[in-house]
Coordinates of C-alpha atoms in Angstrom, one line a residue:
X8 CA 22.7 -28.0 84.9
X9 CA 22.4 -28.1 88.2
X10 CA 19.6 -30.4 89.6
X11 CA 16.1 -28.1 90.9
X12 CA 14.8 -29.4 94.6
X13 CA 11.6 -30.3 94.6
X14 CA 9.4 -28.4 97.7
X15 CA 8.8 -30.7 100.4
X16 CA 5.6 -31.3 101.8
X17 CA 5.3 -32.8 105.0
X18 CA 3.8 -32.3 108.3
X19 CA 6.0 -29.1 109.0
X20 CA 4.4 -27.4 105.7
X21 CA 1.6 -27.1 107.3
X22 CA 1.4 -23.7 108.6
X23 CA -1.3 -22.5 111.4
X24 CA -1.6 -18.6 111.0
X25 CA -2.2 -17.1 114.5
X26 CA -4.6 -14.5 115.5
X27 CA -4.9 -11.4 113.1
X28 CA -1.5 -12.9 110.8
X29 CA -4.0 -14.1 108.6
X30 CA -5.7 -11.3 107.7
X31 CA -2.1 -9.6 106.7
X32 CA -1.0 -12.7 104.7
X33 CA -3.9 -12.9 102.4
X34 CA -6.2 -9.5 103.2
X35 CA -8.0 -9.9 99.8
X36 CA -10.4 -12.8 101.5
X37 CA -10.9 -10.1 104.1
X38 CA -11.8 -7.1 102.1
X39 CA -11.4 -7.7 98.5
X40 CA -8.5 -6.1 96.9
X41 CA -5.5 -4.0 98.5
X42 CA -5.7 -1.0 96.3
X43 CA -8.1 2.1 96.8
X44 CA -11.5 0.5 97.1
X45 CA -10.0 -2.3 99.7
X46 CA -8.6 0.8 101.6
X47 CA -11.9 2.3 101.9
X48 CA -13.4 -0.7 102.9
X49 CA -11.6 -0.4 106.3
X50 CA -13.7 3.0 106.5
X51 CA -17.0 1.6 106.0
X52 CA -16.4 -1.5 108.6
X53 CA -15.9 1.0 111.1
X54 CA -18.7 3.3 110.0
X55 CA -20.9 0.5 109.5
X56 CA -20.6 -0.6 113.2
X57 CA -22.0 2.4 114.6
X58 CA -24.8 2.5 111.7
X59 CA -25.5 -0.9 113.5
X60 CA -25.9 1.2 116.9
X61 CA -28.5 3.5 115.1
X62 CA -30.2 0.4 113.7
X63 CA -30.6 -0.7 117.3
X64 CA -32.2 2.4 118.1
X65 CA -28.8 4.0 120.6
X66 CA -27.4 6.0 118.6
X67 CA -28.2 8.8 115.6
X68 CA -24.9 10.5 115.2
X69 CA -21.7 9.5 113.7
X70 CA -18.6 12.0 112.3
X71 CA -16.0 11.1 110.6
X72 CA -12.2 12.8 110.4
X73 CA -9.9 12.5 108.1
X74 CA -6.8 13.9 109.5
X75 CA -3.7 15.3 107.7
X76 CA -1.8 11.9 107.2
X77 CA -4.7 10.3 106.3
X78 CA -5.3 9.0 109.5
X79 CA -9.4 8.4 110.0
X80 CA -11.1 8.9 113.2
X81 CA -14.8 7.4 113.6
X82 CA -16.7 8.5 116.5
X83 CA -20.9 7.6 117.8
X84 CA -23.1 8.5 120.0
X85 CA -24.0 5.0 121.3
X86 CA -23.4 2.9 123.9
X87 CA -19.8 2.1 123.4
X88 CA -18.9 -1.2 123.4
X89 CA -18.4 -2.9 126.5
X90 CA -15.3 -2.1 128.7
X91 CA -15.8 -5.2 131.2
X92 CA -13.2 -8.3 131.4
X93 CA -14.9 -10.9 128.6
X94 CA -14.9 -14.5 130.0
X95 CA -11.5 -15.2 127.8
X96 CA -9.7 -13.2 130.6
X97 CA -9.0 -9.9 128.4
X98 CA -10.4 -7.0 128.4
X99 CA -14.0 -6.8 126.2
X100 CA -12.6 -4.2 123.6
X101 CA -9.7 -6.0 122.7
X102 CA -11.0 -9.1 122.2
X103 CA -13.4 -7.1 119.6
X104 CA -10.5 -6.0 118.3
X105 CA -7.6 -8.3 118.3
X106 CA -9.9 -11.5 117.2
X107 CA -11.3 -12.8 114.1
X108 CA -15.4 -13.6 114.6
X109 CA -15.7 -11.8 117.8
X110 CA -18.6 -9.4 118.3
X111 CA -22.4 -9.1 119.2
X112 CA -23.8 -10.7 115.7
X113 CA -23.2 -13.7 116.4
X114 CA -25.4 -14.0 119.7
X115 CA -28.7 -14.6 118.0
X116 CA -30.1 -12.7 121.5
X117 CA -27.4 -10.8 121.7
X118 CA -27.5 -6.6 120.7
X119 CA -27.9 -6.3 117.1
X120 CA -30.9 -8.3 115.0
X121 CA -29.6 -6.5 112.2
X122 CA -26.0 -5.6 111.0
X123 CA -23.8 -4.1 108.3
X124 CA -20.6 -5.7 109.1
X125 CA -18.8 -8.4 107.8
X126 CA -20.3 -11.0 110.0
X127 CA -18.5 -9.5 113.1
X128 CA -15.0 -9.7 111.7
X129 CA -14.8 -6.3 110.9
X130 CA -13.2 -4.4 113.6
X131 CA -10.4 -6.8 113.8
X132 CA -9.5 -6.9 110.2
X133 CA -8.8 -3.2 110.2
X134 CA -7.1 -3.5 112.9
X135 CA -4.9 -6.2 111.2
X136 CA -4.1 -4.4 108.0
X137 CA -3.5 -0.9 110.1
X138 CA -0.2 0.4 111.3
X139 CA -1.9 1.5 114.6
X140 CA -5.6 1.3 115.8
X141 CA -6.8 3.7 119.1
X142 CA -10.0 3.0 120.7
X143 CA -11.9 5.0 123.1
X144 CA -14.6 4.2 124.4
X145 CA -17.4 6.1 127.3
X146 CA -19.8 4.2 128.7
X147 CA -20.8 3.3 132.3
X148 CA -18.8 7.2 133.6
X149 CA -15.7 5.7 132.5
X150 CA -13.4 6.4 129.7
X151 CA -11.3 3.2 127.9
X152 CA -8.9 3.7 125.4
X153 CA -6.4 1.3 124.3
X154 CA -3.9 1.5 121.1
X155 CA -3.1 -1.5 118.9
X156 CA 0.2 -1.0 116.6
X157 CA 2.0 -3.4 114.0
X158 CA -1.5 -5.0 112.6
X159 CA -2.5 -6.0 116.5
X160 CA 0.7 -7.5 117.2
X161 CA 1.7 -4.7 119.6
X162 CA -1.4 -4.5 122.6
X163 CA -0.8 -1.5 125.1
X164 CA -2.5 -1.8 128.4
X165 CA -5.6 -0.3 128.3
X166 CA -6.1 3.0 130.6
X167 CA -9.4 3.3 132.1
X168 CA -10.5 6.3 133.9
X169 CA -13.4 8.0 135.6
X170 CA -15.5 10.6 133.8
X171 CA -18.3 12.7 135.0
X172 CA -19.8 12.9 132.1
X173 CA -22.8 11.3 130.5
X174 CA -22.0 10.9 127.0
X175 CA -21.1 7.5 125.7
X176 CA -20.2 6.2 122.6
X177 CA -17.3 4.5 121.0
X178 CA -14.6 6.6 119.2
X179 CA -11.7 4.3 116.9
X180 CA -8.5 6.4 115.0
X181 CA -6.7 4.3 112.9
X182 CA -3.8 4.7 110.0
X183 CA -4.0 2.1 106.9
X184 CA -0.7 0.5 106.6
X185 CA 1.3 1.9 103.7
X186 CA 2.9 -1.7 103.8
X187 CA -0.3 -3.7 102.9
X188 CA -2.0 -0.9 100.4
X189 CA -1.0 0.0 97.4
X190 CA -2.0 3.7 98.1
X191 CA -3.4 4.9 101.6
X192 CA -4.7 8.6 100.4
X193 CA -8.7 9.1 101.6
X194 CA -10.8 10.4 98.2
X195 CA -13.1 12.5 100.4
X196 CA -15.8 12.1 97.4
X197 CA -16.4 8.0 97.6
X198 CA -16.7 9.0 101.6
X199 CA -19.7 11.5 100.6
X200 CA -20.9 9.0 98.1
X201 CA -21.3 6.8 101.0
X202 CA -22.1 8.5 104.3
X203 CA -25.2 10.4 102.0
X204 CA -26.7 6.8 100.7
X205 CA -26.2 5.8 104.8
X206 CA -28.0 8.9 105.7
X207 CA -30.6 8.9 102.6
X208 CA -31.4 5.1 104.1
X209 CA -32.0 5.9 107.5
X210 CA -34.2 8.5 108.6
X211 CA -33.1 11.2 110.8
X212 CA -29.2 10.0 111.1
X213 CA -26.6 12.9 110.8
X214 CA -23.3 11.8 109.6
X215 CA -20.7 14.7 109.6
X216 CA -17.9 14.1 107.4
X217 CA -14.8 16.2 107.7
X218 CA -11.3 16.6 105.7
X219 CA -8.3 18.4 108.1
X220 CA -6.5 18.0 104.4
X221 CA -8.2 20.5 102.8
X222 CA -10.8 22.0 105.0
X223 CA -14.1 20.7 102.9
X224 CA -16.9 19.2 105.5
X225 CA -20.5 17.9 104.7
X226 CA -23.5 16.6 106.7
X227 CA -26.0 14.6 106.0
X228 CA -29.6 13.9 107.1
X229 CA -32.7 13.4 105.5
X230 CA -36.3 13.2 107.7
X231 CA -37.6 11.7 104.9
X232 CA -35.3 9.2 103.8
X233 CA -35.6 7.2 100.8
X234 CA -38.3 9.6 99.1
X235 CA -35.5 12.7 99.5
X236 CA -33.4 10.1 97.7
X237 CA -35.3 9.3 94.5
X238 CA -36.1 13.1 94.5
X239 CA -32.3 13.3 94.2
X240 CA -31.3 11.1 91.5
X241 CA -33.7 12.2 89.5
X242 CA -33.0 15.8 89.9
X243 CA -32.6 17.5 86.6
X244 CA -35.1 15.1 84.8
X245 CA -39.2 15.5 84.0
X246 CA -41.2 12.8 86.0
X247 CA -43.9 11.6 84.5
X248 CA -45.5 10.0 88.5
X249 CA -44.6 11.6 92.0
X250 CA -42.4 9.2 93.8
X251 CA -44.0 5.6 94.7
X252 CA -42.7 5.0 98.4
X253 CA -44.0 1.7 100.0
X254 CA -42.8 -0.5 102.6
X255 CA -43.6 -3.6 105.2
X256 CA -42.1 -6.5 106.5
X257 CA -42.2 -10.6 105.9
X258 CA -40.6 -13.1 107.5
X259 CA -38.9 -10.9 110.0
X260 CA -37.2 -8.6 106.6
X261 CA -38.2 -5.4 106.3
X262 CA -38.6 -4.2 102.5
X263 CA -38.4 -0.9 101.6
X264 CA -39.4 0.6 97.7
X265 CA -39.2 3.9 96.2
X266 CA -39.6 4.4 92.2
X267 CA -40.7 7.0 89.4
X268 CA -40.5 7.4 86.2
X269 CA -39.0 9.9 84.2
X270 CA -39.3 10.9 80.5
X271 CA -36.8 10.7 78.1
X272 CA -34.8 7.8 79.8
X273 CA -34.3 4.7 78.5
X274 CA -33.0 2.5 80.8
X275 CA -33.3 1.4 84.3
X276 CA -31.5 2.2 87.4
X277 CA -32.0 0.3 90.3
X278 CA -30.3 0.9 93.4
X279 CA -30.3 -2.2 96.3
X280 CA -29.3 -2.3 99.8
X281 CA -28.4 -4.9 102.5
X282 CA -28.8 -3.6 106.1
X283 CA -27.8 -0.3 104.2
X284 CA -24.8 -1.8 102.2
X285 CA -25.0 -1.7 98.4
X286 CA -25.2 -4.8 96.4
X287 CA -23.7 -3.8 93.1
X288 CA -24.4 -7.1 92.1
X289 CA -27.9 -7.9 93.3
X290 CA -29.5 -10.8 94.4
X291 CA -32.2 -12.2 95.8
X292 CA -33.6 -9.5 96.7
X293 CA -33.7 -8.0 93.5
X294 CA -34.6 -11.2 91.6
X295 CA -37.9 -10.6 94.1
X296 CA -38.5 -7.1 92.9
X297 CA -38.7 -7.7 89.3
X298 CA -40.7 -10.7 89.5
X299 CA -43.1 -8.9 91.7
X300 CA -43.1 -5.4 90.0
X301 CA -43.6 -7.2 86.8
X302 CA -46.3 -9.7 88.3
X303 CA -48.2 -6.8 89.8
X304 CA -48.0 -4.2 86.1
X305 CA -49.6 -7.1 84.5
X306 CA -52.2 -7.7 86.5
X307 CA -53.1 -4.2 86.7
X308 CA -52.8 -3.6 82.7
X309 CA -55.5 -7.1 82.0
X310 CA -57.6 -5.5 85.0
X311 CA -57.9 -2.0 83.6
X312 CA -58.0 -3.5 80.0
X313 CA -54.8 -2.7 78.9
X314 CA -53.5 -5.4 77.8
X315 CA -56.2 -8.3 76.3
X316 CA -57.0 -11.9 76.7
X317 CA -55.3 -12.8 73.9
X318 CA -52.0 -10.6 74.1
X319 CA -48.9 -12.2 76.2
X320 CA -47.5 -10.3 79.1
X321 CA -45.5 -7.6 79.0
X322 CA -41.5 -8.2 79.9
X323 CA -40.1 -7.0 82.7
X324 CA -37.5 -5.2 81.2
X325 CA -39.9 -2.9 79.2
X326 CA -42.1 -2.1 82.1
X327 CA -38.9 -0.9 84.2
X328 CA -37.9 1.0 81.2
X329 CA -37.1 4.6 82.7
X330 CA -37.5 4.1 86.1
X331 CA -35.3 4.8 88.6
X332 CA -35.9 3.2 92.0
X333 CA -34.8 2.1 96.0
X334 CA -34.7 -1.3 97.3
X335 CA -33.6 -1.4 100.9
X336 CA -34.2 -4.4 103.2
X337 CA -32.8 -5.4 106.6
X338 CA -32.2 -8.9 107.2
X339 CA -31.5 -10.3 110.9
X340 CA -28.1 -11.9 111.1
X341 CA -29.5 -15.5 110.9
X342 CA -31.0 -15.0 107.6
X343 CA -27.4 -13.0 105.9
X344 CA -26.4 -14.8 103.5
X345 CA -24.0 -13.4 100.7
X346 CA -22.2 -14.3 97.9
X347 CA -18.7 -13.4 98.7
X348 CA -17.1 -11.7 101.5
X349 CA -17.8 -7.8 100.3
X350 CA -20.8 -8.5 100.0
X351 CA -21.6 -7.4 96.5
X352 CA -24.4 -9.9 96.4
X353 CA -27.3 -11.4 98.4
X354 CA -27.8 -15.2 98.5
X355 CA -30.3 -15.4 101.1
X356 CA -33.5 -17.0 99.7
X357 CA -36.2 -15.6 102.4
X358 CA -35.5 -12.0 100.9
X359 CA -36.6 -12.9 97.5
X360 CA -39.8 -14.0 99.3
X361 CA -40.2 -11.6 101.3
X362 CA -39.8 -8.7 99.1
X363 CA -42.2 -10.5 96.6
X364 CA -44.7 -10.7 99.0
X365 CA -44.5 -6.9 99.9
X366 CA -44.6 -5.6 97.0
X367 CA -47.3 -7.7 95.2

């Protein structure tokens, strides 16, 4: 039997992955999983950049293509990311786009207070797991596009050109590469699912969604955002209240709350938000809510009588019993903290505090 070598491990085992390589050798720390829902998360990174323009007040429009191909195209109406040489020596856009933990979050004075993205490392993880990226970008009555192809390897000199006009905004086309996911076809309904819960979040944003595939389009805006959205998932059922919409801020996090309750349903749906990104898995700011909400039942119930001196409280999962509501807060970057790079779950502390607070 012939004898098995043992690996060696010495200094020359120790690998130093360079640049963007990373993300392509193990793109599950980046965004999850490589199969349909790590696919789409390269959709919302990019969408959830300009939601962070509208958050700082520039921008309130976003569409998004998907082309035959399924090629995506993303484009805003804010004020496009800067085209300027960065102090690295490169141009501004591709060091956003060709480096891990470059962006404006990480400036605590810098343009966004609050963000969506995955702590700035967005834009240049779909551009690592893509088989080309194209951005173009208006701003200052100039036009700057620049493509990216074999995951950022590939960097074409950027071409920069006058323009007479005064739009601005930031416009990125990429393609998922086939080689990293295990399917690259765009489900146009998880893209409705999630540019209508953007829109639903934040009053007065239009997001136009379109598929060249098949023709289908959508918009979405709601002037009355999270109110239009309990209305809607509790369309079809009797409530027994009107919505409840309430909101304020503590500790620099704004808390916003919708609920109602509906006959005939026995459970509870809650629905939370992150800077507009869904935590499936809770939280902090969750564990706040029901501590509060059930806080605050109770001492209404003994106040009005309801519930005696001598009887215990009421659980908390028996007062949320058929009720359906909202939980949105927006955390500045310095307080993020979450459990996990998707983002499923918030660790920060403050919010649990902070929503507690608002709501009692």
């Amino acid at each position: 039997m012939a004898e098995v070598k043992k690996p060696t491990y010495s200094e020359d085992s120790i690998q130093v992955l360079q640049g963007l390589e990373a993300v392509r050798k193990r793109p599950g720390m980046y965004i999850g999983s490589t199969d349909s829902k790590g696919l789409h998360h390269l959709i919302w990174e990019i969408v959830d950049n300009s939601i962070d323009e509208v958050l700082a007040g520039e921008a309130n429009q976003i569409r998004v293509i998907i082309h035959k191909g399924n090629t995506v195209e993303v484009m805003d109406n804010g004020r496009g990311i800067p085209i300027g040489m960065h102090k690295t020596g490169v141009p501004t856009p591709q060091v956003v786009y060709c480096s891990l933990h470059a962006g404006g979050k990480f400036d605590e004075n810098g343009a966004y207070k609050v963000s969506g993205g995955l702590h700035g490392v967005g834009s240049s993880v779909v551009n690592a797991l893509s088989e080309w990226l194209e951005v173009e970008i208006n701003r200052d009555k100039k036009v700057y596009i620049q493509k990216y192809s074999d995951g950022g390897k590939k960097i074409c000199k950027p071409s920069i050109s006058p323009s007479n006009s005064k739009k601005t905004g930031t416009t990125v086309r990429f393609k998922p590469d086939p080689s990293i996911f295990s399917t690259t076809i765009i489900d146009y309904k998880q893209c409705v699912t999630r540019f209508k819960e953007a829109a639903f979040l934040i009053k007065g944003l239009r997001i136009d969604l379109i598929d060249e595939r098949t023709g289908q389009s959508d918009s979405f805006c709601y002037q009355e955002g999270i109110a239009e959205y309990i209305r809607s998932l509790n369309e079809g059922k009797v409530g027994i209240n009107e919505p409840v919409i309430f909101e304020g801020s503590n500790q620099g996090i704004s808390v916003e709350v919708a609920f109602q309750y509906t006959k005939e349903t026995y459970n509870e749906t809650l629905y939370s938000f992150v800077n507009n990104i869904r935590t499936h898995d809770g939280g902090t700011h969750e564990t706040g809510f029901k501590v509060a909400f059930t806080k605050a039942f109770n001492e209404y119930a003994r106040k009005k009588n309801l519930i005696k001196d001598k009887d215990p409280n009421l659980e908390g999962v028996d007062i949320r019993e058929g009720m359906t509501a909202i939980l949105s807060v927006r955390i500045p970057e310095g307080l993020l903290q979450f459990e996990g790079q998707t983002k499923n779950k918030l660790g920060s502390p403050e919010a649990k505090s902070a929503v507690e607070a608002v709501v009692t």
